[in-house]
Coordinates of C-alpha atoms and ligand atoms in Angstrom, one line a residue:
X13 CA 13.5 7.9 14.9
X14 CA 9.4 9.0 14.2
X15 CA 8.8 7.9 10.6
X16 CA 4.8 8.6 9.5
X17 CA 3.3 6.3 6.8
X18 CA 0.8 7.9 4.6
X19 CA -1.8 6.5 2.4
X20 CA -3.5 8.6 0.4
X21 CA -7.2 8.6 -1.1
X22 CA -8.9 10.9 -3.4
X23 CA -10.7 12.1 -0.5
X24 CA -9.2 11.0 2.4
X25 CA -5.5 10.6 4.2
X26 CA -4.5 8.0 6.7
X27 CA -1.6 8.5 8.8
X28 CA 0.5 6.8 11.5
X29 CA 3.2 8.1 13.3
X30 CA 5.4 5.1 14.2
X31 CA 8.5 5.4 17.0
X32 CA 10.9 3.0 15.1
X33 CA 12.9 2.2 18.2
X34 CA 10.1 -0.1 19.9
X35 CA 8.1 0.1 15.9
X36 CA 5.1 1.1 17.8
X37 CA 1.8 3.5 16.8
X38 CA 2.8 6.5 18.4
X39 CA -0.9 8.0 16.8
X40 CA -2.9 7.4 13.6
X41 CA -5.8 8.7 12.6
X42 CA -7.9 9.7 9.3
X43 CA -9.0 12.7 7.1
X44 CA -11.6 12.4 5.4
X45 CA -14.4 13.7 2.7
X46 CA -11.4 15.8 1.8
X47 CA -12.8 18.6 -0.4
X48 CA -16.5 17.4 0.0
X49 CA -18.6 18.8 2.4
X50 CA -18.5 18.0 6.0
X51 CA -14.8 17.0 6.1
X52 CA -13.5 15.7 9.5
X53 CA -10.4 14.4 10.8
X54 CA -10.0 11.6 13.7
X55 CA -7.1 11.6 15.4
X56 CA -6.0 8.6 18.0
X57 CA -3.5 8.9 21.0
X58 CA -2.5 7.8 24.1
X59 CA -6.0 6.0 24.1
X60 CA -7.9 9.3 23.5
X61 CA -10.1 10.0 20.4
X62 CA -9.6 13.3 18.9
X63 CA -12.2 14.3 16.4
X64 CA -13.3 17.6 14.5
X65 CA -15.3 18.6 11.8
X66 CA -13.1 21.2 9.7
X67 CA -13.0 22.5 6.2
X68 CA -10.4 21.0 4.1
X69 CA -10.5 22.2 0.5
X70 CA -7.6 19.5 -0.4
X71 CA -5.2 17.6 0.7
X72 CA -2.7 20.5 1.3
X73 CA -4.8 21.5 4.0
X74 CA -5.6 18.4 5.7
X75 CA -2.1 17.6 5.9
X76 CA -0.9 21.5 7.0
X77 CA -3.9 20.6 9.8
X78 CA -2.6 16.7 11.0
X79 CA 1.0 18.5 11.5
X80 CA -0.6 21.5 13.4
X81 CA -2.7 18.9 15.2
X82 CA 0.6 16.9 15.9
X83 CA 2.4 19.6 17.9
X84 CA -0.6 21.2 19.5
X85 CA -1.9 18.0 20.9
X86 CA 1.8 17.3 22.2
X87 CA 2.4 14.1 20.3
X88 CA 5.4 15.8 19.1
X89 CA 7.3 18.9 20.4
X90 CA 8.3 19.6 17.2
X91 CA 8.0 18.9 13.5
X92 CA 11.8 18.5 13.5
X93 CA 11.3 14.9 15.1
X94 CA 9.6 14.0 12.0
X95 CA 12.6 11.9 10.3
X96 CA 10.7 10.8 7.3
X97 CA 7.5 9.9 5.6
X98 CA 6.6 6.8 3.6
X99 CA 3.4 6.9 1.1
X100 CA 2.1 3.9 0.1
X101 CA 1.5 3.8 -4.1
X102 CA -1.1 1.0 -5.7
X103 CA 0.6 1.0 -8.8
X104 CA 4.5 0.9 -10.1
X105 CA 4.0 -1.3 -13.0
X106 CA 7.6 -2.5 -14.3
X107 CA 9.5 0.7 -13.3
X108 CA 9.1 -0.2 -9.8
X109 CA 10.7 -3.6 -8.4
X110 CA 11.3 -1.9 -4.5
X111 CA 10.5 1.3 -2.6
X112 CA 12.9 4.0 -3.4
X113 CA 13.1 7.9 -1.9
X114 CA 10.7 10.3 -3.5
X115 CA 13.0 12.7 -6.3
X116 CA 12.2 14.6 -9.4
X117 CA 12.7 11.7 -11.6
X118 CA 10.6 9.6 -9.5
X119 CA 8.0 11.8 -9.8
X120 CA 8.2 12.3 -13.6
X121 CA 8.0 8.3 -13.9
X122 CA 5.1 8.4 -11.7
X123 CA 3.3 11.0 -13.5
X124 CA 3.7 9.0 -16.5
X125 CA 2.5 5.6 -15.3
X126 CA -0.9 7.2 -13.5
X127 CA -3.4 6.2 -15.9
X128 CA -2.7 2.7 -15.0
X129 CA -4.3 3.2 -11.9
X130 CA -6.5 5.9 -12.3
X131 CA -8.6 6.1 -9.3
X132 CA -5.6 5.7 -6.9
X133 CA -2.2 7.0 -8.1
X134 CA -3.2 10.5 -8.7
X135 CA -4.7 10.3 -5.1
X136 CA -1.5 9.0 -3.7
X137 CA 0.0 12.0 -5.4
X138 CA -1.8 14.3 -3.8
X139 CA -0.4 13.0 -0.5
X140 CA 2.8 13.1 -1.7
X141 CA 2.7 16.8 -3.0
X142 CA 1.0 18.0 -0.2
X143 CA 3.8 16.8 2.2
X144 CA 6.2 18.3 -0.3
X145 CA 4.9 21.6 0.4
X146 CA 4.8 21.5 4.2
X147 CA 8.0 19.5 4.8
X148 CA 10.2 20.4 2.2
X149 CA 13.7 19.1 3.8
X150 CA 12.5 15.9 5.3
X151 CA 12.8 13.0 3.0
X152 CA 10.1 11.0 1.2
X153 CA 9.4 7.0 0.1
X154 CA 7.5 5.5 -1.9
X155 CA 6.2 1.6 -1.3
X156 CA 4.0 0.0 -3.7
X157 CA 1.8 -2.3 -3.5
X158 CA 2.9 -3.9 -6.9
X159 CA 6.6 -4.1 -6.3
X160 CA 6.7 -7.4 -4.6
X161 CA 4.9 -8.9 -7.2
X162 CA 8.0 -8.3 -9.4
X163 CA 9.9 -11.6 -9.2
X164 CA 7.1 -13.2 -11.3
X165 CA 8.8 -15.1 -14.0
X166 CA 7.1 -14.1 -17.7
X167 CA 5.0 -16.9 -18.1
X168 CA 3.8 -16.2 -14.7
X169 CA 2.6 -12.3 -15.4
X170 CA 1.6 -12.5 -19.0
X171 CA -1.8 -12.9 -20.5
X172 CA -2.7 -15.6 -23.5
X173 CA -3.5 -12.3 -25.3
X174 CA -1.9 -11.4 -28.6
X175 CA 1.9 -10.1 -27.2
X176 CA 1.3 -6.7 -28.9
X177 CA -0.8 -5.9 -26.1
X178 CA 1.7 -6.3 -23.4
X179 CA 4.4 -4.6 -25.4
X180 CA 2.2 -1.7 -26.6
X181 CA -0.2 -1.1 -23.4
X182 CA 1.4 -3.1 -20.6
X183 CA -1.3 -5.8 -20.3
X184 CA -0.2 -7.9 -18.0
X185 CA -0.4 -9.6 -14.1
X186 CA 0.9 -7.0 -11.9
X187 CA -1.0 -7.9 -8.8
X188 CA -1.7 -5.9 -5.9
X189 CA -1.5 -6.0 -2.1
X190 CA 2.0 -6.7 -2.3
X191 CA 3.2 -4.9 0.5
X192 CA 1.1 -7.0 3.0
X193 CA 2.4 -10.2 1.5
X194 CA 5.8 -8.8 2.0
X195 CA 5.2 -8.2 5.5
X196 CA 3.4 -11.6 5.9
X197 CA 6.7 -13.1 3.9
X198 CA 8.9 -11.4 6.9
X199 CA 7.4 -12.6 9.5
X200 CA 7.2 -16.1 8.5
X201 CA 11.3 -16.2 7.7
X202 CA 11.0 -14.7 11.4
X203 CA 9.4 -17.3 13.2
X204 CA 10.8 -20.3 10.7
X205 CA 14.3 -19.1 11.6
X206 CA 15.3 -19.7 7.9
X207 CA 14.5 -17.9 4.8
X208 CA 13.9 -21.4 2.7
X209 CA 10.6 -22.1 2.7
X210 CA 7.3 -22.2 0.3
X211 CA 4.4 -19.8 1.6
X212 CA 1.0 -19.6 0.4
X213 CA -0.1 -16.3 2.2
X214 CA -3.7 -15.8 2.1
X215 CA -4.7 -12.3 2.5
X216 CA -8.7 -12.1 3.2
X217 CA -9.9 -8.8 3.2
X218 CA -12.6 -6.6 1.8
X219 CA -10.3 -6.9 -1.1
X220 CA -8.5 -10.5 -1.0
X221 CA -5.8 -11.7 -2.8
X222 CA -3.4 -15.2 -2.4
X223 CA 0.5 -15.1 -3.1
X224 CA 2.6 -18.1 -3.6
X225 CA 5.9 -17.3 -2.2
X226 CA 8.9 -19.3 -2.1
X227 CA 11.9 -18.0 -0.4
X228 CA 10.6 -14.6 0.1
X229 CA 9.9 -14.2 -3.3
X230 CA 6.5 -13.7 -4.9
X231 CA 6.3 -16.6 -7.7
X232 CA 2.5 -16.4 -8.3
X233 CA -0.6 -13.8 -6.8
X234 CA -3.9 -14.2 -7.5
X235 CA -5.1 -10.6 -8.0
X236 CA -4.2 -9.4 -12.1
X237 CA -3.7 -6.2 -14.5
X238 CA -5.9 -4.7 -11.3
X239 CA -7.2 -5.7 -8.3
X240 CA -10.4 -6.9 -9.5
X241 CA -8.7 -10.5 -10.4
X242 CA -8.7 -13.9 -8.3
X243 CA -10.6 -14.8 -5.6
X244 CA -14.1 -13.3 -4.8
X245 CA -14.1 -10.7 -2.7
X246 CA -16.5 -8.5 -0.8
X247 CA -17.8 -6.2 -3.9
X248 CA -15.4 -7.5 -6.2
X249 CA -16.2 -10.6 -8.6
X250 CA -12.7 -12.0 -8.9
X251 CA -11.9 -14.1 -12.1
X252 CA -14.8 -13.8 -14.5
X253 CA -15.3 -14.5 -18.4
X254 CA -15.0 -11.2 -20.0
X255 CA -17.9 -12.7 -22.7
X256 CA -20.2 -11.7 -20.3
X257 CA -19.8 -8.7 -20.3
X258 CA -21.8 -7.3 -23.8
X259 CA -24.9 -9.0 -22.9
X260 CA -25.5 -7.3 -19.5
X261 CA -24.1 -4.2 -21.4
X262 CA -26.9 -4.5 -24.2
X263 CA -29.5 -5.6 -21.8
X264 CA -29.3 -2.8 -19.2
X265 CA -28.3 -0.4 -21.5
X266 CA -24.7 0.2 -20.0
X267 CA -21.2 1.6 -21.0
X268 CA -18.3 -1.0 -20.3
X269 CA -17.3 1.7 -17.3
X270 CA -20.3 1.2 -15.5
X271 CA -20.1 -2.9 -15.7
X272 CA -16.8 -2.8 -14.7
X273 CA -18.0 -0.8 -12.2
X274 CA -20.6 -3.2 -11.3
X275 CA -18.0 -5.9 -11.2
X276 CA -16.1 -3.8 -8.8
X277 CA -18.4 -2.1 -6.8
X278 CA -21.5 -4.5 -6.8
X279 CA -20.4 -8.0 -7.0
X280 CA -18.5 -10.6 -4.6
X281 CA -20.0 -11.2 -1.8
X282 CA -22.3 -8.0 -1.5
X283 CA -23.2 -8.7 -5.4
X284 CA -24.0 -12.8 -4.9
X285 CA -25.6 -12.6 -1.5
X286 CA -27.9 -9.5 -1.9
X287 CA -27.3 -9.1 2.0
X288 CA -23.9 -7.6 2.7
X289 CA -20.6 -7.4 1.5
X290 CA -19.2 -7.6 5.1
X291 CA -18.5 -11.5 6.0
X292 CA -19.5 -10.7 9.6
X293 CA -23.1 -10.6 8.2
X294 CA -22.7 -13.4 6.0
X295 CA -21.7 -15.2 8.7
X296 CA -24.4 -14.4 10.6
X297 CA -26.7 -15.2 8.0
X298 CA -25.1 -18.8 7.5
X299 CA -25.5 -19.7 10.8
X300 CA -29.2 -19.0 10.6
X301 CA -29.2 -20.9 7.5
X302 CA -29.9 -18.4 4.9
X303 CA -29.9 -19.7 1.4
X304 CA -28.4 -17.3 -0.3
X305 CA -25.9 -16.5 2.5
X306 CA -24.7 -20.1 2.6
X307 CA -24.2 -19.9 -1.3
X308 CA -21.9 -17.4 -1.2
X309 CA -20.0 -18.4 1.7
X310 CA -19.6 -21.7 0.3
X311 CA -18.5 -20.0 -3.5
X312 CA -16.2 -17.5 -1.2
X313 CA -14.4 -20.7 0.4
X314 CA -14.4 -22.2 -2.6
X315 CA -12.3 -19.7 -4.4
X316 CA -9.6 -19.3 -1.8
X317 CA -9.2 -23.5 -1.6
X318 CA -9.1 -23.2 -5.4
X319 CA -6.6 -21.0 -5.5
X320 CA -4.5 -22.6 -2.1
X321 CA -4.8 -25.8 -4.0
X322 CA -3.4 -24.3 -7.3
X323 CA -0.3 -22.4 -5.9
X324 CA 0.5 -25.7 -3.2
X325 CA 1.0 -27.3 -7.0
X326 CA 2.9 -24.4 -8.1
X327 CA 5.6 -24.4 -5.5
X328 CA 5.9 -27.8 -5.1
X329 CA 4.0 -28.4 -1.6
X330 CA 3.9 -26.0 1.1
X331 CA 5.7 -25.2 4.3
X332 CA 3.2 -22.2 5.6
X333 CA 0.1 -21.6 5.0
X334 CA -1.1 -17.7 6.6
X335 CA -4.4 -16.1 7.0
X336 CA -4.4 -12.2 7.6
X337 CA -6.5 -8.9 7.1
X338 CA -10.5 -8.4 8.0
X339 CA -11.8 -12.2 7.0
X340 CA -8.5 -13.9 7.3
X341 CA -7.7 -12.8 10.9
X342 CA -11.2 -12.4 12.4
X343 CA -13.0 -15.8 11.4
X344 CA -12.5 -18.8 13.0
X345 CA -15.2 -20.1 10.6
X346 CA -13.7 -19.1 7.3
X347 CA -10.3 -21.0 8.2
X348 CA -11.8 -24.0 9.1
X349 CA -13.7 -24.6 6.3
X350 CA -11.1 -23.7 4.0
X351 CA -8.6 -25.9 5.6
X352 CA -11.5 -28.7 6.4
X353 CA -11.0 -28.7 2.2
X354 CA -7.4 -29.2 2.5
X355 CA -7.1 -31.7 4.6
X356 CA -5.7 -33.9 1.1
X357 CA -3.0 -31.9 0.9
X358 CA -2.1 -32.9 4.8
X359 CA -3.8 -29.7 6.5
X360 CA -4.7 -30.1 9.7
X361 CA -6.1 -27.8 12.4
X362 CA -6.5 -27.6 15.7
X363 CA -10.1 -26.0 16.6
X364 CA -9.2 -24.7 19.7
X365 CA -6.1 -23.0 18.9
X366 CA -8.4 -21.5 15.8
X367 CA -10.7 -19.9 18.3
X368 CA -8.8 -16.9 18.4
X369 CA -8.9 -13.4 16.5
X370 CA -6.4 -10.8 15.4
X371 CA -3.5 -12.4 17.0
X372 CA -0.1 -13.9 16.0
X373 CA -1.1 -18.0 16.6
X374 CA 0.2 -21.4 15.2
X375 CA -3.2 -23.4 14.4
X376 CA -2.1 -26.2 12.9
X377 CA -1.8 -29.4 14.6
X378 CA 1.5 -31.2 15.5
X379 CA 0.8 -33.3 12.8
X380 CA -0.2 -31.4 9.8
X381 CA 1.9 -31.1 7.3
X382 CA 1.7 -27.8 6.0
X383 CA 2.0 -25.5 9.1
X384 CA -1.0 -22.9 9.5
X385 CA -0.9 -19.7 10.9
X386 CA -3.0 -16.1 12.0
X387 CA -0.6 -13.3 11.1
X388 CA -2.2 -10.0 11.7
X389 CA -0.5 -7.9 8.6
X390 CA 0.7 -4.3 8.9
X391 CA 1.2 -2.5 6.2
X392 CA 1.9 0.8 8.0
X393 CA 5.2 -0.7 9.9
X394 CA 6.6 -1.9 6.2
X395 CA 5.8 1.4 4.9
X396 CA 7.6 3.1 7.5
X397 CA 10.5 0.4 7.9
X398 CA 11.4 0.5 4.1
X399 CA 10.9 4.1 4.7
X400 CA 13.3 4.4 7.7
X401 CA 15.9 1.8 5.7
X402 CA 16.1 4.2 3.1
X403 CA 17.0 7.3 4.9
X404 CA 19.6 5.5 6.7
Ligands
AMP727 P1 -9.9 -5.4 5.7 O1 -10.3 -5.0 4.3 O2 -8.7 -6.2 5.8 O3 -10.0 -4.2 6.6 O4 -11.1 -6.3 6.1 C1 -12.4 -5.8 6.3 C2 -13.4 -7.0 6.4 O5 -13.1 -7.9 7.4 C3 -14.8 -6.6 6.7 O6 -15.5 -6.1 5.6 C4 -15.4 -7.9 7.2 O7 -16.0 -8.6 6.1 C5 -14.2 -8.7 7.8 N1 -14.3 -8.9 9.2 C6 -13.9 -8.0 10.2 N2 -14.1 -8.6 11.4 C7 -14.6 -9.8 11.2 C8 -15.1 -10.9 12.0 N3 -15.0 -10.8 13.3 N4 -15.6 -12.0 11.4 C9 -15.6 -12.1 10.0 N5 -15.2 -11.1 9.2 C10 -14.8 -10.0 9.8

């Protein structure tokens, strides 16, 4: 069975081509500046890079060249083999709890809940249609990043707005990033052998987000109505005051789109540090003692402990703690001066067994009492294993 997962950008498409027998990267690869000029696709297989500039107008075109590319460069013989495709969605809201097969009426409901995410559902879309068009008989998922996120209990997902506003506009914590925490959730029922236990996965990113979990369903996440919620992250702000907002407005003579832009695009870690939003240079920077570096690696920890330490209250103690994605996986630094912070809660690492990056390892100690791991996340293999469930 070859399943592809698809995730879809206003401007770019990323694929992978999983073999579902072994779940193994058969080829990935990316399209991008997708109707801007100089569009180019890379293509990765058998260890070989495969890389052309090429005109793609939109994404009906990039995704009628990644199928020619597929057969011509003998990944597949032929399209046929393709059993099914999986896109990944940002946002399902309410309507979506789990990933379902792509039909008319799921498209109507997804057309009506765009605005919601504007900059990425109507992207995600595109992907969706274009596949339509070029493989009209084989059949489609959808896996959001939201839907996990659905077992919040009200209390949990409402705002301490006036209720109107969820029952008129939606207004509420729907979270994001779910799909990795799912994967994350899996693998720890995996390697617990049970599916009892309380999780606090820690997904550290570019975009970051922390999800209590407690027998492999979400209870709490720390991202909110969008992604820009929670902890800091590398150009987002995470949890502000929204009173700040009209002074900087008045003062720099800006529209509430272009501050919330700012808070997006030009805050976190890029934002606090004026050096870089990528935590291998603030790392770098730390070491060599740089004020402003060590600030914001300090506020950076500090927002992840606060909100480990929060959800550890929430559940009721914790069984697992997991670090994944860019930051999570890759930094021995970063885990060991977040758990140095937990050590009251019974943390305890071992700092030879955190030396390690981008690979499946048990750091804690023997005697901690919350058990630590690295999980490197995938979010391609859930896509295509929800996708390959379905069609079954
Ligand atoms: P992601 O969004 O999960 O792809 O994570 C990307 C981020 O991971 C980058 O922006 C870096 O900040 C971070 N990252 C990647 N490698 C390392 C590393 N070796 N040490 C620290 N941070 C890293």
């Amino acid at each position: 069975m070859k399943i592809i997962s698809i995730n879809a950008g206003s401007s770019s498409l990323k694929f992978s081509l999983f073999d579902m027998d072994s779940e193994t990267v058969i080829a990935s690869g990316v399209f991008e500046r997708i109707g801007i000029d100089g569009s180019c696709y890379t293509i990765k297989f058998n260890g070989e890079k495969f890389k052309e500039e090429i005109e793609m107008k939109d994404h009906t075109k990039a995704v009628s060249i990644l199928l020619d590319k597929l057969t011509s460069l003998n990944i597949i013989k032929s399209l046929d083999e393709i059993n099914g495709v999986g896109h990944r969605i940002v946002q399902g809201k309410d309507i979506f709890n789990e990933s379902v097969l792509v039909d008319d009426d799921v498209m109507e409901k997804l057309e009506s809940i765009k605005h919601f995410a504007p900059l990425h559902n109507p992207a995600n879309m595109l992907g969706i249609k274009a596949f339509q068009e070029a493989l009209p008989n084989v059949p489609m998922s959808v896996v959001f990043d939201t839907a996990f996120h659905q077992t919040m209990d009200k209390e949990t997902y409402l705002y301490a707005v006036p209720y109107e506003w969820y029952e008129k506009y939606g207004i509420r914590k729907y979270g994001a990033h779910g799909t990795s925490h799912r994967y994350i959730s899996e693998t720890v029922k995996d390697l617990l052998k049970t599916d009892k236990f309380k999780l606090i996965s820690c997904h550290i990113g570019n975009g970051g987000s922390i999800t209590a979990i407690k027998d492999g369903k979400c209870v709490d996440t720390s991202m909110g109505f969008t992604p820009l919620a929670g902890i800091m992250m590398g150009t987002r702000s995470g949890d502000v005051d929204p009173s700040i907002l009209p002074p900087v407005m008045e003062a720099e003579n800006k529209t509430i789109d272009e501050i919330i832009n700012d808070l997006n695009k030009n805050s976190g870690v890029l934002g606090l540090s004026g050096i870089s939003s990528d935590m291998r240079d603030i790392e770098a920077a730390y070491e060599a003692g740089n004020e402003k570096a060590v600030l914001t690696f300090n506020k950076y920890i500090q927002r992840i402990v606060d909100y480990i330490a929060e959800y550890y209250v929430r559940l009721g103690g914790a069984d697992v703690i997991v670090f994944t994605a860019g930051v999570g996986e890759n930094s021995p630094l970063l885990r060991k001066l977040v758990c140095d912070k937990l050590k009251c809660l019974g943390v305890e690492i071992d700092e030879e067994k955190n030396n390690v990056r981008g690979k499946l390892t048990e750091i804690s100690t023997k005697d901690s009492k919350v058990k630590v791991y690295i999980i490197p996340t995938d979010e391609e293999l859930m896509i295509a294993r929800d996708t390959l469930e379905l069609i079954k």
